[in-house]
mmCIF file of C-alpha atoms in Angstrom:
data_model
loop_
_atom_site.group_PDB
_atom_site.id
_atom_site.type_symbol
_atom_site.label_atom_id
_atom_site.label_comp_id
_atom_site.label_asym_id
_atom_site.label_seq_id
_atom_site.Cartn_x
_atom_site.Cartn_y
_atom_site.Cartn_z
ATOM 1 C CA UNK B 1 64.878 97.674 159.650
ATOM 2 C CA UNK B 2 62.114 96.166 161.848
ATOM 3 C CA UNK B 3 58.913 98.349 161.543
ATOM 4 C CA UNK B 4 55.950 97.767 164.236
ATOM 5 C CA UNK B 5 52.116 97.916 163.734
ATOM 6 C CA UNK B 6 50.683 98.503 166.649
ATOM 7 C CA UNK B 7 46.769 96.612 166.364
ATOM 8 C CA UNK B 8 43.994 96.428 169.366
ATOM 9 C CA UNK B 9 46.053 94.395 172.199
ATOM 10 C CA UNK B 10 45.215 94.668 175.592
ATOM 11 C CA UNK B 11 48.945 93.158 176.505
ATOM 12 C CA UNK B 12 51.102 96.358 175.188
ATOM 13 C CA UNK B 13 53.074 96.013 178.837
ATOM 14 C CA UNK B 14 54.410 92.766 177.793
ATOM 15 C CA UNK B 15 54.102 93.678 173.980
ATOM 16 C CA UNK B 16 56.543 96.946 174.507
ATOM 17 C CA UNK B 17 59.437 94.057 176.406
ATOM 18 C CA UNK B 18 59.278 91.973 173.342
ATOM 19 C CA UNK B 19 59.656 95.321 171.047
ATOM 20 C CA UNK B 20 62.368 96.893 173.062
ATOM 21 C CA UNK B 21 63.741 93.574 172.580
ATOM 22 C CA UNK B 22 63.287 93.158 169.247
ATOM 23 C CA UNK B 23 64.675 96.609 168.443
ATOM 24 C CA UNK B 24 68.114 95.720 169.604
ATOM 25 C CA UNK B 25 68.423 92.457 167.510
ATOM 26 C CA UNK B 26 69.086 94.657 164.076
ATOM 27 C CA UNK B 27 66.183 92.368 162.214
ATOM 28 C CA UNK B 28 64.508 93.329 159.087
ATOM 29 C CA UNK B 29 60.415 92.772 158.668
ATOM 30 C CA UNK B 30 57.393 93.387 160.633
ATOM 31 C CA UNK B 31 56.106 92.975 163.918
ATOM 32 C CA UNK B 32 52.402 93.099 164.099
ATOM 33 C CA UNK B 33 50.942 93.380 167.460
ATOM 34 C CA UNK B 34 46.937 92.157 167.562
ATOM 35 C CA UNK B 35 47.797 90.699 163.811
ATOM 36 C CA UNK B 36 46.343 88.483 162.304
ATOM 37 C CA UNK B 37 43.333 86.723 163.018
ATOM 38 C CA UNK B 38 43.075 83.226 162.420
ATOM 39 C CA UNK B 39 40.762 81.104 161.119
ATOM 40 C CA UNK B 40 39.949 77.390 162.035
ATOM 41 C CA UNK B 41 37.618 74.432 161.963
ATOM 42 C CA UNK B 42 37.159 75.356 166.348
ATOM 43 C CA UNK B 43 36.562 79.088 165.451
ATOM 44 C CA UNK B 44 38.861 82.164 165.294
ATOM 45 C CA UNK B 45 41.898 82.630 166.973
ATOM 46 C CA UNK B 46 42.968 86.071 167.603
ATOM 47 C CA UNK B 47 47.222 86.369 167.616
ATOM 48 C CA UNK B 48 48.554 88.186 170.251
ATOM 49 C CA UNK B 49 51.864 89.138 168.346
ATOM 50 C CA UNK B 50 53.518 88.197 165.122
ATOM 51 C CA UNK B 51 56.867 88.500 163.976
ATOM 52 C CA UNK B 52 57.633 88.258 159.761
ATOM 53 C CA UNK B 53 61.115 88.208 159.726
ATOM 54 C CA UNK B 54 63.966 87.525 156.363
ATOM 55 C CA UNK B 55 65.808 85.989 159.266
ATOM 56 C CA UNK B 56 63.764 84.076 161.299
ATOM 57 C CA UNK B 57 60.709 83.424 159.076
ATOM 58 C CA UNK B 58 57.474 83.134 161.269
ATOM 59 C CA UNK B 59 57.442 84.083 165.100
ATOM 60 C CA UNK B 60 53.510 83.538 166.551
ATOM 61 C CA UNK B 61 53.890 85.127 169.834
ATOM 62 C CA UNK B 62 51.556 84.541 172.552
ATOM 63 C CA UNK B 63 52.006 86.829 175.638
ATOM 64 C CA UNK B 64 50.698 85.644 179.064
ATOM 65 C CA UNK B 65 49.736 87.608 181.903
ATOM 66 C CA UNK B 66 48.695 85.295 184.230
ATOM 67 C CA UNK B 67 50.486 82.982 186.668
ATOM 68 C CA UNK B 68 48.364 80.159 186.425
ATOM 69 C CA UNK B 69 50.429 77.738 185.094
ATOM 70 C CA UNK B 70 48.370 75.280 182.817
ATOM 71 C CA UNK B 71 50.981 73.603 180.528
ATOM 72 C CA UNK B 72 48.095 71.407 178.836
ATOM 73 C CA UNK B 73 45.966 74.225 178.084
ATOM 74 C CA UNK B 74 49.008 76.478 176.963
ATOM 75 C CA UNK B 75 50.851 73.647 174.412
ATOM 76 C CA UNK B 76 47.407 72.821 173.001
ATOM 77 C CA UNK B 77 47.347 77.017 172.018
ATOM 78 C CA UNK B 78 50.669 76.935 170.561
ATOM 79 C CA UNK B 79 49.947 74.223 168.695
ATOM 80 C CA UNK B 80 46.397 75.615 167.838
ATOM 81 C CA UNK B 81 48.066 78.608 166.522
ATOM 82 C CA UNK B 82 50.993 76.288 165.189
ATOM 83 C CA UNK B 83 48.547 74.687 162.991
ATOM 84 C CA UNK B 84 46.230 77.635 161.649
ATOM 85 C CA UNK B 85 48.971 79.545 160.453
ATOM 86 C CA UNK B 86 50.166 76.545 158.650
ATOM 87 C CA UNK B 87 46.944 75.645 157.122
ATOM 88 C CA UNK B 88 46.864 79.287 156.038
ATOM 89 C CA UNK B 89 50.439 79.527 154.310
ATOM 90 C CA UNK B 90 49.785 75.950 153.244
ATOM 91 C CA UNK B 91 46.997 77.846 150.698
ATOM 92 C CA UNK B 92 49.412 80.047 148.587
ATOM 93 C CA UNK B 93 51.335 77.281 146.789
ATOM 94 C CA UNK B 94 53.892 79.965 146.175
ATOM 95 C CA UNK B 95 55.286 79.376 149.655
ATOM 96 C CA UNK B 96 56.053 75.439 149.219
ATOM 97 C CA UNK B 97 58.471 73.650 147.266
ATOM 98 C CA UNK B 98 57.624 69.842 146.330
ATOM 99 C CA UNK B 99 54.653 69.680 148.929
ATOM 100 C CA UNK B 100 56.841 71.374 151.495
ATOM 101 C CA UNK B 101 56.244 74.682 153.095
ATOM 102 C CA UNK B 102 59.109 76.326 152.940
ATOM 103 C CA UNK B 103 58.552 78.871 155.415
ATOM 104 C CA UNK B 104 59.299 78.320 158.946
ATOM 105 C CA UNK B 105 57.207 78.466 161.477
ATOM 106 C CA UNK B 106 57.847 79.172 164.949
ATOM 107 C CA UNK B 107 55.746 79.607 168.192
ATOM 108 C CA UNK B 108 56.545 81.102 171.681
ATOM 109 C CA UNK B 109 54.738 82.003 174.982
ATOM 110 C CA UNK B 110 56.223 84.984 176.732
ATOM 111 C CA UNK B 111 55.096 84.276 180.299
ATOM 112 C CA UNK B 112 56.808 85.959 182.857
ATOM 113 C CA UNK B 113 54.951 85.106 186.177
ATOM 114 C CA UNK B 114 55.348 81.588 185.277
ATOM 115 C CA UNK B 115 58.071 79.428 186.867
ATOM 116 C CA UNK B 116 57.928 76.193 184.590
ATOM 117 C CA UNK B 117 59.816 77.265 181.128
ATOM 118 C CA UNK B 118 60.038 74.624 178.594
ATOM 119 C CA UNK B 119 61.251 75.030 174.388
ATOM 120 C CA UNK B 120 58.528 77.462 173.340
ATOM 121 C CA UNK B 121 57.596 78.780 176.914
ATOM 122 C CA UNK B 122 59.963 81.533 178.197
ATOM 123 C CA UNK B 123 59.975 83.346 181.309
ATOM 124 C CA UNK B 124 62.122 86.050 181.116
ATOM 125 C CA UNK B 125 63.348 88.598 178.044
ATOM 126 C CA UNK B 126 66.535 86.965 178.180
ATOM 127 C CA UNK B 127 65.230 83.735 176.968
ATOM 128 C CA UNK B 128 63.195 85.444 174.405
ATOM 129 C CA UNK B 129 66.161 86.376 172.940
ATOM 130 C CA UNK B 130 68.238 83.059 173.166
ATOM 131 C CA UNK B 131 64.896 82.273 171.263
ATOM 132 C CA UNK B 132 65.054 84.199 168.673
ATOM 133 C CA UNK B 133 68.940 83.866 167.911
ATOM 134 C CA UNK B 134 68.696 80.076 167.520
ATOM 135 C CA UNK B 135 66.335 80.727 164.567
ATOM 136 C CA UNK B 136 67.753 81.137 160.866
ATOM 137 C CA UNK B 137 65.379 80.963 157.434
ATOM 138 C CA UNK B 138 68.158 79.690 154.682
ATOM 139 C CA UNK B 139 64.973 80.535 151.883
ATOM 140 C CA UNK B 140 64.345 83.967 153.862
ATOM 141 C CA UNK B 141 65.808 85.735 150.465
ATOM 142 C CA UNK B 142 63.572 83.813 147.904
ATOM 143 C CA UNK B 143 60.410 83.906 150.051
ATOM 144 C CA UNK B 144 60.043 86.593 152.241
ATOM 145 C CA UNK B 145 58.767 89.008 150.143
ATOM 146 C CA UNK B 146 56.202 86.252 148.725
ATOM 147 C CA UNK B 147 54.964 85.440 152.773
ATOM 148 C CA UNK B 148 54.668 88.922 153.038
ATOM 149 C CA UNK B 149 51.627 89.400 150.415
ATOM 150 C CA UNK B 150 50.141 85.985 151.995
ATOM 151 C CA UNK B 151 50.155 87.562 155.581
ATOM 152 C CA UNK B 152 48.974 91.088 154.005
ATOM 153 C CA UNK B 153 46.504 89.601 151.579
ATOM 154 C CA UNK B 154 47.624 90.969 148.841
ATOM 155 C CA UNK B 155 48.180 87.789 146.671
ATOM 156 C CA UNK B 156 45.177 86.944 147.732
ATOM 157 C CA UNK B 157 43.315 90.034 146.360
ATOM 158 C CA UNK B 158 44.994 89.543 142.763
ATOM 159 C CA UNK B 159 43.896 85.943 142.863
ATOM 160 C CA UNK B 160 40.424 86.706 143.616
ATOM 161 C CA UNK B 161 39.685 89.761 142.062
ATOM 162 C CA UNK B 162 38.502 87.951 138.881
ATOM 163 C CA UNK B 163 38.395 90.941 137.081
ATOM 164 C CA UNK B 164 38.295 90.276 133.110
ATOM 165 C CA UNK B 165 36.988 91.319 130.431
ATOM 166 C CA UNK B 166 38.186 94.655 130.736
ATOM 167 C CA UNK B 167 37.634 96.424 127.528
ATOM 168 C CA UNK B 168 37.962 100.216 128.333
ATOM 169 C CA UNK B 169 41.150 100.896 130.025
ATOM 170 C CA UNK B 170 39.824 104.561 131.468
ATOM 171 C CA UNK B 171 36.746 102.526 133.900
ATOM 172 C CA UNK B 172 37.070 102.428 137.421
ATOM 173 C CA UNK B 173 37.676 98.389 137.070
ATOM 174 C CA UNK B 174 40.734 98.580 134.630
ATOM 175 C CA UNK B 175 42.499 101.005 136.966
ATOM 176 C CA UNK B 176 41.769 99.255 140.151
ATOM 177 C CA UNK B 177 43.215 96.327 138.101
ATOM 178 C CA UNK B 178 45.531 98.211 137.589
ATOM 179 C CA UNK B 179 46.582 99.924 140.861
ATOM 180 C CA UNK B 180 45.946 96.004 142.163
ATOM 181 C CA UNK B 181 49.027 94.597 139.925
ATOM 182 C CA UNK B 182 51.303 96.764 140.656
ATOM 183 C CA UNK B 183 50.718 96.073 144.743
ATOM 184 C CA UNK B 184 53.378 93.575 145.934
ATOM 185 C CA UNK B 185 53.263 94.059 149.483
ATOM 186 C CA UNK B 186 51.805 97.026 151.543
ATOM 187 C CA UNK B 187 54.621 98.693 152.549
ATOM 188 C CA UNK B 188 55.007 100.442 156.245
ATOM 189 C CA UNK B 189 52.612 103.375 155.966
ATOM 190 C CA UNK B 190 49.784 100.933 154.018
ATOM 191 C CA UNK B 191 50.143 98.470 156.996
ATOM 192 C CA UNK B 192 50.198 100.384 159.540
ATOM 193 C CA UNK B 193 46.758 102.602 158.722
ATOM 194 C CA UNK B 194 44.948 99.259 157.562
ATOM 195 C CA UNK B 195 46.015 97.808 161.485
ATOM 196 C CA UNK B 196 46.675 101.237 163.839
ATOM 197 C CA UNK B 197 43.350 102.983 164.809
ATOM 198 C CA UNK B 198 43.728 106.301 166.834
ATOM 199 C CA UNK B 199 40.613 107.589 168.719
ATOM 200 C CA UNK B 200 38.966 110.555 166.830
ATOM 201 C CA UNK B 201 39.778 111.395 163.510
ATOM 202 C CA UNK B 202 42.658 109.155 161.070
ATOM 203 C CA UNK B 203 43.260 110.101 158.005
ATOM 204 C CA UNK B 204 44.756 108.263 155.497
ATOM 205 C CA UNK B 205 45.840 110.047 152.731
ATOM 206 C CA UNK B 206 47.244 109.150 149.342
ATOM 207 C CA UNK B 207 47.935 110.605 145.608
ATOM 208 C CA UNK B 208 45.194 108.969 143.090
ATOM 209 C CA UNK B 209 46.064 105.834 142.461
ATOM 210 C CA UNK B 210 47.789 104.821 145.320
ATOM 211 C CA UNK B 211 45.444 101.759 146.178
ATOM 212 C CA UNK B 212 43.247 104.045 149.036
ATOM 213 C CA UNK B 213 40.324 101.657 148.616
ATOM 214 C CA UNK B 214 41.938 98.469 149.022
ATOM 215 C CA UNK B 215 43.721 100.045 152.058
ATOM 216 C CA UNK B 216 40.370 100.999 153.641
ATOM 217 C CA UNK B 217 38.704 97.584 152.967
ATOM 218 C CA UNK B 218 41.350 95.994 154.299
ATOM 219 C CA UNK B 219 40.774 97.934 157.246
ATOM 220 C CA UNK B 220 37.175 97.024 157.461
ATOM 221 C CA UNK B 221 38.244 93.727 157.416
ATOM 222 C CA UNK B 222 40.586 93.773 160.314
ATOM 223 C CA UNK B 223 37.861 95.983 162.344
ATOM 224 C CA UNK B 224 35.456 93.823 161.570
ATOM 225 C CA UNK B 225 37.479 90.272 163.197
ATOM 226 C CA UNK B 226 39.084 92.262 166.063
ATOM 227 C CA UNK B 227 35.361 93.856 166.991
ATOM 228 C CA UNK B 228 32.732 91.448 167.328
ATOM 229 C CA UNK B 229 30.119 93.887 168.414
ATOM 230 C CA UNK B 230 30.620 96.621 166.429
ATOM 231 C CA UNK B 231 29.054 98.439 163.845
ATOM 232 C CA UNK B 232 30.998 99.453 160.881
ATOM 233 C CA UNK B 233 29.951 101.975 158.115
ATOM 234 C CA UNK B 234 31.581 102.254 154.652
ATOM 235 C CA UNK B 235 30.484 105.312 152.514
ATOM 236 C CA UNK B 236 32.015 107.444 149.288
ATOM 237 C CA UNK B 237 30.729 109.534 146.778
ATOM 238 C CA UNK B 238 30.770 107.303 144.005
ATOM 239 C CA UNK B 239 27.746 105.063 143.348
ATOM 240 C CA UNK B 240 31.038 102.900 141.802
ATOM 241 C CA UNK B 241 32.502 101.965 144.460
ATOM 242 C CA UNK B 242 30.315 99.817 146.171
ATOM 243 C CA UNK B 243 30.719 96.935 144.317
ATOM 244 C CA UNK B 244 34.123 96.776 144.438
ATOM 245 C CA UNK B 245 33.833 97.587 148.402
ATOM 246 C CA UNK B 246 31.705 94.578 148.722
ATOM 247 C CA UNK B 247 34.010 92.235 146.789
ATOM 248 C CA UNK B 248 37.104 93.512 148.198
ATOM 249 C CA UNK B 249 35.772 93.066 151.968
ATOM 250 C CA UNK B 250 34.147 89.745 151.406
ATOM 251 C CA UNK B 251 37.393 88.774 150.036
ATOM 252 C CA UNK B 252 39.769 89.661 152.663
ATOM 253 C CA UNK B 253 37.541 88.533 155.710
ATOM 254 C CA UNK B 254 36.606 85.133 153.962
ATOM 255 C CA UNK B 255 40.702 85.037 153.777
ATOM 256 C CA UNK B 256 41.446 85.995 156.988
ATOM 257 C CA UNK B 257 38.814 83.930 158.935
ATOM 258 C CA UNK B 258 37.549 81.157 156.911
ATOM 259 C CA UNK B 259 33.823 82.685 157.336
ATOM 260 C CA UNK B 260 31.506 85.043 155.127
ATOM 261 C CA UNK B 261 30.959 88.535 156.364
ATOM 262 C CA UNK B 262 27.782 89.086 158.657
ATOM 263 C CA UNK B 263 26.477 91.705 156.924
ATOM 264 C CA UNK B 264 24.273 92.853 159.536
ATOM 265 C CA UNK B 265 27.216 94.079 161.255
ATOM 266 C CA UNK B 266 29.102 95.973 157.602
ATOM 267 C CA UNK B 267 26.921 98.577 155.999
ATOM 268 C CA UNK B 268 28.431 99.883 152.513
ATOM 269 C CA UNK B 269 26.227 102.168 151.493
ATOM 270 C CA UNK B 270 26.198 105.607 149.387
ATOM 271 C CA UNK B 271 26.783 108.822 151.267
ATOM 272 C CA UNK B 272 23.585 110.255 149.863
ATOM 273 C CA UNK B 273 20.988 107.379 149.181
ATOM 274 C CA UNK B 274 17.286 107.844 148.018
ATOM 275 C CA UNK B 275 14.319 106.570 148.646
ATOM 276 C CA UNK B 276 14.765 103.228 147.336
ATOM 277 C CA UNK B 277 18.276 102.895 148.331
ATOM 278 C CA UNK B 278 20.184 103.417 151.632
ATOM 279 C CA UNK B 279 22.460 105.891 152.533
ATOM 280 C CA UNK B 280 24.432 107.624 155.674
ATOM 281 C CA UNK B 281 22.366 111.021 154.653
ATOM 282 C CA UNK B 282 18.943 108.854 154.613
ATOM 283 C CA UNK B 283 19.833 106.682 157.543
ATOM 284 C CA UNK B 284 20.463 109.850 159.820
ATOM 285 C CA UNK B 285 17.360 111.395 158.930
ATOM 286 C CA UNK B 286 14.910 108.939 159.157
ATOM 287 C CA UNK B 287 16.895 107.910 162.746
ATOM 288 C CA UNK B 288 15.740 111.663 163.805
ATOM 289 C CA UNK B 289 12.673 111.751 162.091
ATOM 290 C CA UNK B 290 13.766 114.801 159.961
ATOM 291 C CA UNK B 291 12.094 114.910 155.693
ATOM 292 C CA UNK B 292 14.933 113.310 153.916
ATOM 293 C CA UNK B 293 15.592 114.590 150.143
ATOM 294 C CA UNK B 294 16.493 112.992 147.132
ATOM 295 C CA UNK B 295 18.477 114.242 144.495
ATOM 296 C CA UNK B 296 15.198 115.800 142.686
ATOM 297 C CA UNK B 297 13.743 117.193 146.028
ATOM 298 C CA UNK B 298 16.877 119.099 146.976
ATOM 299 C CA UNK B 299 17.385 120.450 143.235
ATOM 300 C CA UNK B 300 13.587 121.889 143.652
ATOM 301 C CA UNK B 301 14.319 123.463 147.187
ATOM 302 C CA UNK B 302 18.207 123.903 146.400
ATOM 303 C CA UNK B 303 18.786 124.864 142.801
ATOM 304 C CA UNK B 304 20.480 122.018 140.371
ATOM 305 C CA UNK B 305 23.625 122.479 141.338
ATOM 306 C CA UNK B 306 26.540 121.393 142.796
ATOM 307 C CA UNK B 307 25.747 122.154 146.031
ATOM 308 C CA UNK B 308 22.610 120.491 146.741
ATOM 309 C CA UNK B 309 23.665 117.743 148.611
ATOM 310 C CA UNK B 310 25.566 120.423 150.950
ATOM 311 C CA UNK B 311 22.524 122.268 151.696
ATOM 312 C CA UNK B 312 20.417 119.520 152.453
ATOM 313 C CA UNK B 313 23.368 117.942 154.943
ATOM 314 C CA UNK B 314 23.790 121.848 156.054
ATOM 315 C CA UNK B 315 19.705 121.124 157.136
ATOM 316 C CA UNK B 316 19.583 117.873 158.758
ATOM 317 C CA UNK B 317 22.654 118.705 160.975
ATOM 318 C CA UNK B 318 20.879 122.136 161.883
ATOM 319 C CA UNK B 319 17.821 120.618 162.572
ATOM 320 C CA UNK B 320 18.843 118.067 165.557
ATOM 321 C CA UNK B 321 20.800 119.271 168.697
ATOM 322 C CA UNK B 322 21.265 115.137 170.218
ATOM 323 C CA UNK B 323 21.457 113.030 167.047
ATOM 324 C CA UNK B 324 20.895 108.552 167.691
ATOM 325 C CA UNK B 325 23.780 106.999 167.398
ATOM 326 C CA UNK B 326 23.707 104.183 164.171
ATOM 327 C CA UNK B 327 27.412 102.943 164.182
ATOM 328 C CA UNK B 328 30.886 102.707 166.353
ATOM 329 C CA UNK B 329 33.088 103.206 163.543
ATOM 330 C CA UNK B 330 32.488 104.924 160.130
ATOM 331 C CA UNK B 331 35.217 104.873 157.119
ATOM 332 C CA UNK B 332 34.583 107.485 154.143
ATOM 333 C CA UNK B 333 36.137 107.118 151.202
ATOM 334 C CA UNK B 334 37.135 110.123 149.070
ATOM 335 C CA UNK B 335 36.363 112.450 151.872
ATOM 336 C CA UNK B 336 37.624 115.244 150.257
ATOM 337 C CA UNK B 337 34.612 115.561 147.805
ATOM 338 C CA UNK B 338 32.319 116.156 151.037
ATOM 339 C CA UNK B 339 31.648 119.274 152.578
ATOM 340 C CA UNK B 340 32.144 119.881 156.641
ATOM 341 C CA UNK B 341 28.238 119.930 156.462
ATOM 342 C CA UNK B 342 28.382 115.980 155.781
ATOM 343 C CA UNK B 343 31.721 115.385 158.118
ATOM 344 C CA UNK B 344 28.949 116.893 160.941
ATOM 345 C CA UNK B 345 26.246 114.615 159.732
ATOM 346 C CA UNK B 346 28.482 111.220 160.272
ATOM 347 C CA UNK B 347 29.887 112.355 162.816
ATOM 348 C CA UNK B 348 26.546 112.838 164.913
ATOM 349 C CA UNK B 349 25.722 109.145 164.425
ATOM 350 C CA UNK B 350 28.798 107.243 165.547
ATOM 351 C CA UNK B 351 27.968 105.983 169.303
ATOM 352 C CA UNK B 352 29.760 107.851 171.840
ATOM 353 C CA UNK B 353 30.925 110.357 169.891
ATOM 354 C CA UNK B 354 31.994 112.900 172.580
ATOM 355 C CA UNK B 355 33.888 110.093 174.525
ATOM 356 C CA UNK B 356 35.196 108.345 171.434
ATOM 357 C CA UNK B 357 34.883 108.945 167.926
ATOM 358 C CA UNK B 358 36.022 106.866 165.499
ATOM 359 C CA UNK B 359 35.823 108.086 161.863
ATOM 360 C CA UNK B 360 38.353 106.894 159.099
ATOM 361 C CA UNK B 361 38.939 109.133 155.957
#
């Protein structure tokens, strides 16, 4: 069974030929539309279309909607993207036998309003398809599963999560380890909330356990290659779970695009915050110019209690009719410990909120 992610394109005419396509073959994997990103030594190269396929192995699709016809320009992509993705899988020495990559990998340009076709340029669906059914992977048993986690990230998040010296197996670390160990591969429901964003509201929801924090950092990362002039906010409940944010994030974009995170453009910071430490409560009401309470400030005016931090978000939200706008996309981890007092609050600072809110639970 072939099951499609559907990422930012702005090609989903041509996108939805190669999937209705692509749905009549009877092939098994994923087909990733907007997935992955690339990095290289020229800079980032964004993949119109990918194919992961026990069959076929590796299909880099690049989908043209232009006539011009510029054959230099359009072999030098393929082989740009050719070469990327090999330098990528080339890292996980899993994937090669005796020096040898031993996944194929295979690159076509759907063009249809060209009129030159060549080996890895095809005009119509039809060749598409005589594309496709020349390809065979003889390894696809032994390695597919293995070129998933590399094109997921998932090996790479074992390999890099460093995490020893784990004495107590109730902390946070030795269950993320664990939760960590037992991911292979995301499976269709993972991959398609860390690459589909709707507008409004998505909620991704999952039994403890079920690896919600790596899901959500690895959509951070993916918002944060696809969006290069966004802001993106990351809060939770627990003080925790920053660190491991942080990690995990740095991780996964340093994987996917060769580069350290820009932190100007990531914010990971407590829902609450203080004084001497930032938070999406703090950050909204010194943006409106509103008092902003600490934990002992609304215990005094509040009662110590559980409540507090409801009250004080029941306040701030009260006390502005036209909130400023601080980011384009917020994700909140363990949403379900907030009140609707603090959905209200984070909701009033994501730009354009009326026209198009983005807010990831």
């Amino acid at each position: 069974m072939l099951t499609i992610v559907n990422g930012v394109t702005s090609k989903q005419v041509f996108a939805n030929e190669i999937i209705n396509l692509l749905e009549t073959m009877g092939l098994d994997g994923y087909f990733y539309l907007g997935y992955p990103v690339l990095g290289g030594i020229d800079g980032k190269i964004k993949v119109d279309a990918l194919l992961v396929s026990e069959q076929t192995g590796i299909v880099l699709f690049d989908l043209e909607t232009l006539a011009e016809e510029n054959m230099e320009d359009k072999i030098q992509l393929l082989d740009e993207l050719y070469n990327n993705m090999e330098a990528k899988l080339k890292r996980y020495g899993y994937l090669s036998k005796r020096r040898v990559l031993q996944v194929p990998i295979n690159v076509l340009s759907y063009a249809p309003l060209y009129k030159t076709k060549s080996d890895e340029i095809c005009t119509s669906i039809e060749e598409v398809k005589e594309y496709l059914e020349s390809l065979e992977w003889k390894q696809g048993e032994e390695y597919y599963k293995k070129l998933l986690e590399a094109i997921q990230m998932i090996s790479q998040l074992k390999k890099r999560g460093g995490r020893k010296n784990l004495q107590k197996a109730s902390s946070r670390g030795s269950k993320l380890k664990a939760i960590e160990d037992q991911i292979s591969c995301l499976d269709k429901y993972q991959s398609k909330a860390v690459i589909e964003t709707v507008e409004g509201v998505q909620r991704i929801r999952g039994l403890a356990g079920s690896g919600k924090t790596i899901v959500l950092a690895l959509k951070v990362a993916y918002l944060y290659t696809m969006y290069e002039n966004k802001m993106i906010a990351v809060t939770f409940n627990s003080r925790a779970l920053k660190g491991q944010f942080i990690q995990l994030i740095t991780n996964f974009i340093v994987e996917n695009t060769n580069e350290e995170p820009d932190w100007s453009r990531i914010k990971i910071i407590h829902a609450w915050g203080s004084k001497n430490s930032e938070g999406l409560y703090f950050n909204f009401c010194k943006a409106n110019n509103l008092v902003c309470y600490d934990y002992m400030d609304a215990c005094q005016k509040y009662g110590r209690n559980s409540s507090a931090f409801d009250r004080v978000c029941e306040e701030a939200v009260e006390s502005v009719t036209n909130p400023q706008p601080l980011y384009d996309v917020i994700l909140v981890d363990e949403a379900q410990d907030f009140s609707k007092y603090f959905r209200f609050l984070y909701k009033g600072i994501i730009i354009n909120h009326n026209k198009n809110r983005a807010n990831l639970h």
